[in-house]
Tab-separated table of C-alpha atoms and ligand atoms in Angstrom:
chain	number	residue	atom	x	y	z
A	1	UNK	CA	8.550	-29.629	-3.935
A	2	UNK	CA	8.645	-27.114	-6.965
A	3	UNK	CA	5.383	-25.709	-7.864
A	4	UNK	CA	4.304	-26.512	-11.683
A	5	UNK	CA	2.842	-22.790	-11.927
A	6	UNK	CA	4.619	-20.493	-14.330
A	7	UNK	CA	6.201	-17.795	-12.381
A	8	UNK	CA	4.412	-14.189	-13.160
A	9	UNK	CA	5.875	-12.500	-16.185
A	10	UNK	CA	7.452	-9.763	-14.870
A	11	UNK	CA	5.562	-6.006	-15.116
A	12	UNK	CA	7.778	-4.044	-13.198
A	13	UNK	CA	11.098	-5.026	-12.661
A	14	UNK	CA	13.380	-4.937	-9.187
A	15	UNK	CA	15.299	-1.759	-10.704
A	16	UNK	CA	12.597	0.220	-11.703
A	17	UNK	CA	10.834	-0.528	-8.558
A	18	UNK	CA	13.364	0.929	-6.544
A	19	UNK	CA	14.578	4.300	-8.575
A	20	UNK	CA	10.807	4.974	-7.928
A	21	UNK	CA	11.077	3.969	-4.214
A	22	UNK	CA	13.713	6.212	-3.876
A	23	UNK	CA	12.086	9.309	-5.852
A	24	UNK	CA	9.115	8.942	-3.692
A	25	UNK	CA	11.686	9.283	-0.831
A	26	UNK	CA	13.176	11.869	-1.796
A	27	UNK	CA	9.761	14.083	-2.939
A	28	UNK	CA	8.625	12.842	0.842
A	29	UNK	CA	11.573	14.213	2.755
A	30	UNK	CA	11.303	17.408	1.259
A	31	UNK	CA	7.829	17.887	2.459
A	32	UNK	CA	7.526	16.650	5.599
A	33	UNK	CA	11.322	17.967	6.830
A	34	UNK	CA	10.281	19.317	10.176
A	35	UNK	CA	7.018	17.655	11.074
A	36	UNK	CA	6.018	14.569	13.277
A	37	UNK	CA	5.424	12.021	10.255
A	38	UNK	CA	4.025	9.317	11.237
A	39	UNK	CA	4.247	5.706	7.773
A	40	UNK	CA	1.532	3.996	8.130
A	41	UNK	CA	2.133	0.699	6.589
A	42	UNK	CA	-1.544	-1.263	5.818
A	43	UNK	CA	-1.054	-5.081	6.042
A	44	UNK	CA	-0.193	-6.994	4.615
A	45	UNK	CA	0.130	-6.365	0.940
A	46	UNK	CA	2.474	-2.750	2.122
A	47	UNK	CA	5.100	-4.722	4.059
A	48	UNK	CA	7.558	-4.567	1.100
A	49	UNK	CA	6.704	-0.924	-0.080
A	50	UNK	CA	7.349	0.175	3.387
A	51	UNK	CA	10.246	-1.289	4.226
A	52	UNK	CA	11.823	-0.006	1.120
A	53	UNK	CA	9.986	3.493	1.239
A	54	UNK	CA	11.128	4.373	5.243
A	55	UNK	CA	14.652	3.676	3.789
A	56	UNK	CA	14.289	6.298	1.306
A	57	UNK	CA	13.119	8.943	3.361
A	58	UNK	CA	15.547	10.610	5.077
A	59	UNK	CA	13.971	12.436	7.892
A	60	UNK	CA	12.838	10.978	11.869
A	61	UNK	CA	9.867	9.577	11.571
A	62	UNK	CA	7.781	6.794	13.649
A	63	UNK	CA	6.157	3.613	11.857
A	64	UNK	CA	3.127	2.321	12.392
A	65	UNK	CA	1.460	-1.273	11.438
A	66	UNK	CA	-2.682	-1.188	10.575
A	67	UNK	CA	-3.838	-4.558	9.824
A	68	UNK	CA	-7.191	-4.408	7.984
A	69	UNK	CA	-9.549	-7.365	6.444
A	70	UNK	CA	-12.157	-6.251	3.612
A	71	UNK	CA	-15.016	-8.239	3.791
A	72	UNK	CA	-16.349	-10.009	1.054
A	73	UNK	CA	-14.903	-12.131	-1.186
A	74	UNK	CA	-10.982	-12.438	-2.117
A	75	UNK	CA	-11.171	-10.204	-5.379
A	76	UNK	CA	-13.848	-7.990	-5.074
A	77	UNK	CA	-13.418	-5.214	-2.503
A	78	UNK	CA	-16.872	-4.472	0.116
A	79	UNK	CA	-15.551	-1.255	0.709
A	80	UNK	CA	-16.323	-2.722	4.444
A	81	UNK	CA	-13.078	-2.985	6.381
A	82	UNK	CA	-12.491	-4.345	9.564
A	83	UNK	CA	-9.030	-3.354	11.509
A	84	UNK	CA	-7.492	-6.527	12.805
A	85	UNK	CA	-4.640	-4.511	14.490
A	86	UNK	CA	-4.590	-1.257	15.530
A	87	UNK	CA	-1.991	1.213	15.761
A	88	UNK	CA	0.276	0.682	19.037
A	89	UNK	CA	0.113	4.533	20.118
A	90	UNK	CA	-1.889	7.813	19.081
A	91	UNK	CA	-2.139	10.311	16.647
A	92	UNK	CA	-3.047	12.968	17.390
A	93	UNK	CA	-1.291	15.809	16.098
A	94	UNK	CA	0.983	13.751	13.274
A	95	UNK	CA	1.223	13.693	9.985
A	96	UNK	CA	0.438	10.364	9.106
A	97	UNK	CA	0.801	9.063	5.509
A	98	UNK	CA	-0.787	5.786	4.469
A	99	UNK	CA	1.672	3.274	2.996
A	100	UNK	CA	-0.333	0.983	0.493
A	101	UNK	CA	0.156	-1.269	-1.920
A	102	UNK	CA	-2.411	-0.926	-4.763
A	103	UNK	CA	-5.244	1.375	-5.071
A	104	UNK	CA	-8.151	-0.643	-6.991
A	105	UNK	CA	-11.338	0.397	-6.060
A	106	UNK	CA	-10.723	2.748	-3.693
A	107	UNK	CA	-13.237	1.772	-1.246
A	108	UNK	CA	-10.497	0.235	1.140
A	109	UNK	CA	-8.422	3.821	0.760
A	110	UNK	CA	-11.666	5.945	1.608
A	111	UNK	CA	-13.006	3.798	4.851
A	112	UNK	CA	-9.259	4.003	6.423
A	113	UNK	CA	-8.850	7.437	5.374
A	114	UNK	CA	-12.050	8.218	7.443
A	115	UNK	CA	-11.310	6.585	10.287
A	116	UNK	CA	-8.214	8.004	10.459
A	117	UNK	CA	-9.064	11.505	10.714
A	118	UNK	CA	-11.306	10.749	13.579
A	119	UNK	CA	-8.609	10.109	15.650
A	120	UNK	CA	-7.362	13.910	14.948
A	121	UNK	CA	-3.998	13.762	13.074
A	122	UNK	CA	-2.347	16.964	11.728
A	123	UNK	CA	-2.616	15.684	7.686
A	124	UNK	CA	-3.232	12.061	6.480
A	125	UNK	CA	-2.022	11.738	3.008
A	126	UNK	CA	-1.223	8.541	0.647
A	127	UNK	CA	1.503	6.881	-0.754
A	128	UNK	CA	0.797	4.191	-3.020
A	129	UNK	CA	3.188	1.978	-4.908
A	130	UNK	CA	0.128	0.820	-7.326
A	131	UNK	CA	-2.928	2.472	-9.162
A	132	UNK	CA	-5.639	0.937	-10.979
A	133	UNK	CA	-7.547	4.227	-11.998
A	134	UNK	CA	-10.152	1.721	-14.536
A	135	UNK	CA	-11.203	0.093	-11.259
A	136	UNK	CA	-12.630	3.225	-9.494
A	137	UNK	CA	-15.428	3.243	-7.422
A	138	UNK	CA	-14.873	5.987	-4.959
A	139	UNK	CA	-12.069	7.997	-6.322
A	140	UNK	CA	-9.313	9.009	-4.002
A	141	UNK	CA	-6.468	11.025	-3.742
A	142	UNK	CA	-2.843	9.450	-3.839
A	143	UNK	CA	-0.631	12.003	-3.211
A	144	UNK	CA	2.404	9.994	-4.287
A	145	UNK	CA	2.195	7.069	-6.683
A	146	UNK	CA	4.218	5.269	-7.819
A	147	UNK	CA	3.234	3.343	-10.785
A	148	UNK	CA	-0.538	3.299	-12.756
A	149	UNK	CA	-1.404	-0.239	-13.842
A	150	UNK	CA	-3.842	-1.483	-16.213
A	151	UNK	CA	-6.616	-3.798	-14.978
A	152	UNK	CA	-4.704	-6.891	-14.584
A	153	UNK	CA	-4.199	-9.118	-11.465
A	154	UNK	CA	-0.543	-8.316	-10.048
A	155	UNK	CA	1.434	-10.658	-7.594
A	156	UNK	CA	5.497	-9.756	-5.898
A	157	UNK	CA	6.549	-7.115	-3.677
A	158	UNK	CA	4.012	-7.771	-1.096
A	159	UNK	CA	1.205	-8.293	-3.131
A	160	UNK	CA	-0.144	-11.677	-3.087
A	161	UNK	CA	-2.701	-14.344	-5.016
A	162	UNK	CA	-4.294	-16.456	-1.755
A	163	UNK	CA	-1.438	-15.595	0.857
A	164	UNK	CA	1.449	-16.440	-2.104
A	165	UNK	CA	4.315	-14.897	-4.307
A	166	UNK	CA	4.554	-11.748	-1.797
A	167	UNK	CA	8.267	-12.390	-1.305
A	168	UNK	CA	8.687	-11.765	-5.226
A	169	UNK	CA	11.344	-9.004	-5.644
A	170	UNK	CA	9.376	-7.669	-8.617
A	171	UNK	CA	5.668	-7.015	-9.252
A	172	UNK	CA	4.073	-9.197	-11.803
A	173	UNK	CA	1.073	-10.786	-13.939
A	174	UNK	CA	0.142	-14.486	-13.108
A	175	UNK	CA	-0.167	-16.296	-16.475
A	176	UNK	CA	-2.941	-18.690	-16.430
B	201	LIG	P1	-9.733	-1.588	-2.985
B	201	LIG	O1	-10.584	-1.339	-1.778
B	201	LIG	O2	-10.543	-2.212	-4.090
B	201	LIG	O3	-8.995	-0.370	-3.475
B	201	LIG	O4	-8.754	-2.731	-2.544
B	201	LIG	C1	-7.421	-2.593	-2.469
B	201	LIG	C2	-6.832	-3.868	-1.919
B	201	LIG	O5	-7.224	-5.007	-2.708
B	201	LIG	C3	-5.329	-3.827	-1.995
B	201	LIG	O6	-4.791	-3.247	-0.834
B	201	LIG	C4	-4.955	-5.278	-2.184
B	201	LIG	O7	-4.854	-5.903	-0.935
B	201	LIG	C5	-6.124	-5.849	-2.958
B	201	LIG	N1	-5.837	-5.887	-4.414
B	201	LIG	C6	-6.446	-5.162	-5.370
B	201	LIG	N2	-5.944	-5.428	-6.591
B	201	LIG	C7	-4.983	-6.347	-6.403
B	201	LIG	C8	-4.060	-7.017	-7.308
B	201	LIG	O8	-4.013	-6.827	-8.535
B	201	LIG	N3	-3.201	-7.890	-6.726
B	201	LIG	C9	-3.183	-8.142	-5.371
B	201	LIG	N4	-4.007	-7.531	-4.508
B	201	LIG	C10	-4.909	-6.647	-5.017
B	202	LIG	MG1	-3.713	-3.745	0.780
């Protein structure tokens, strides 16, 4: 059955989407040519991004799934994250870059970030299709962004609104 629910009104379309995908891409091969990189794509909301985003970078590299849960509830961000799957192999030594979706707070960004370096990688830098820079709590660096959004609720490529609209091909606003 059809749902009655508007469908989001469209913020970023499929085509602008992916000439910034493939900018990204391009800026990443050029600075990792040479080195172990390592995507690491945080579930779920990154599945889309980094599907797209390993496509654009044209360089060997090794992809790796981290499936974290913030605690609390679903739209306010603890800035407590547990890992409900861990990376399948060590890193030691890479160059890992974070794959996420959206950057709100920044309290999920700054727990993985610190975990991460415990486990003595090379670099671990950021690649974010989304920014929310009004929603700051703990600032962190994004070393490549994509797109800065206002503070508005955003649904489609990956993101979702209680588990639905992440197979959207473009990001947008739910419409009450
Ligand atoms: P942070 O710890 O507040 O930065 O939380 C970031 C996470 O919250 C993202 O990875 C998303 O899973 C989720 N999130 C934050 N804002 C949105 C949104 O507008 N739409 C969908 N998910 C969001
Ligand atoms: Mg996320």
């Amino acid at each position: 059955m059809r749902s009655m629910v508007a469908p989001p009104a469209e913020l970023l379309s499929q085509a602008v989407i992916s000439a910034r995908v493939k900018e990204l891409g391009a800026q990443i091969a050029a600075d990792y040519a040479g080195k172990s990189l390592v995507l690491l794509c945080v579930l779920k909301g990154s599945f889309v991004f980094a599907a797209d985003l390993a496509r654009a970078i044209d360089l060997p590299l090794r992809v790796e799934f981290l499936g974290v849960r913030s605690y609390g509830d679903d739209t306010r961000s603890s800035g407590v994250v547990q890992i409900t799957q861990d990376l399948t192999r060590p890193i030691a030594g890479d160059h890992v870059l974070i794959v996420e979706d959206i950057v709100d707070t920044g309290l999920t960004l700054s727990y993985l970030r610190e975990q991460l370096l415990a486990r003595m990688p090379a670099t671990v830098k950021v690649c974010a299709l989304l920014h929310k820079p009004s929603r700051t709590v703990t600032p962190v660096e994004i070393e490549y962004l994509g797109f800065t959004v206002a503070d508005v609720f955003v649904v489609g490529y990956g993101l979702d609104h209680a588990e639905q609209f992440r197979n959207l091909p473009y990001v947008g606003v739910l419409t009450p």
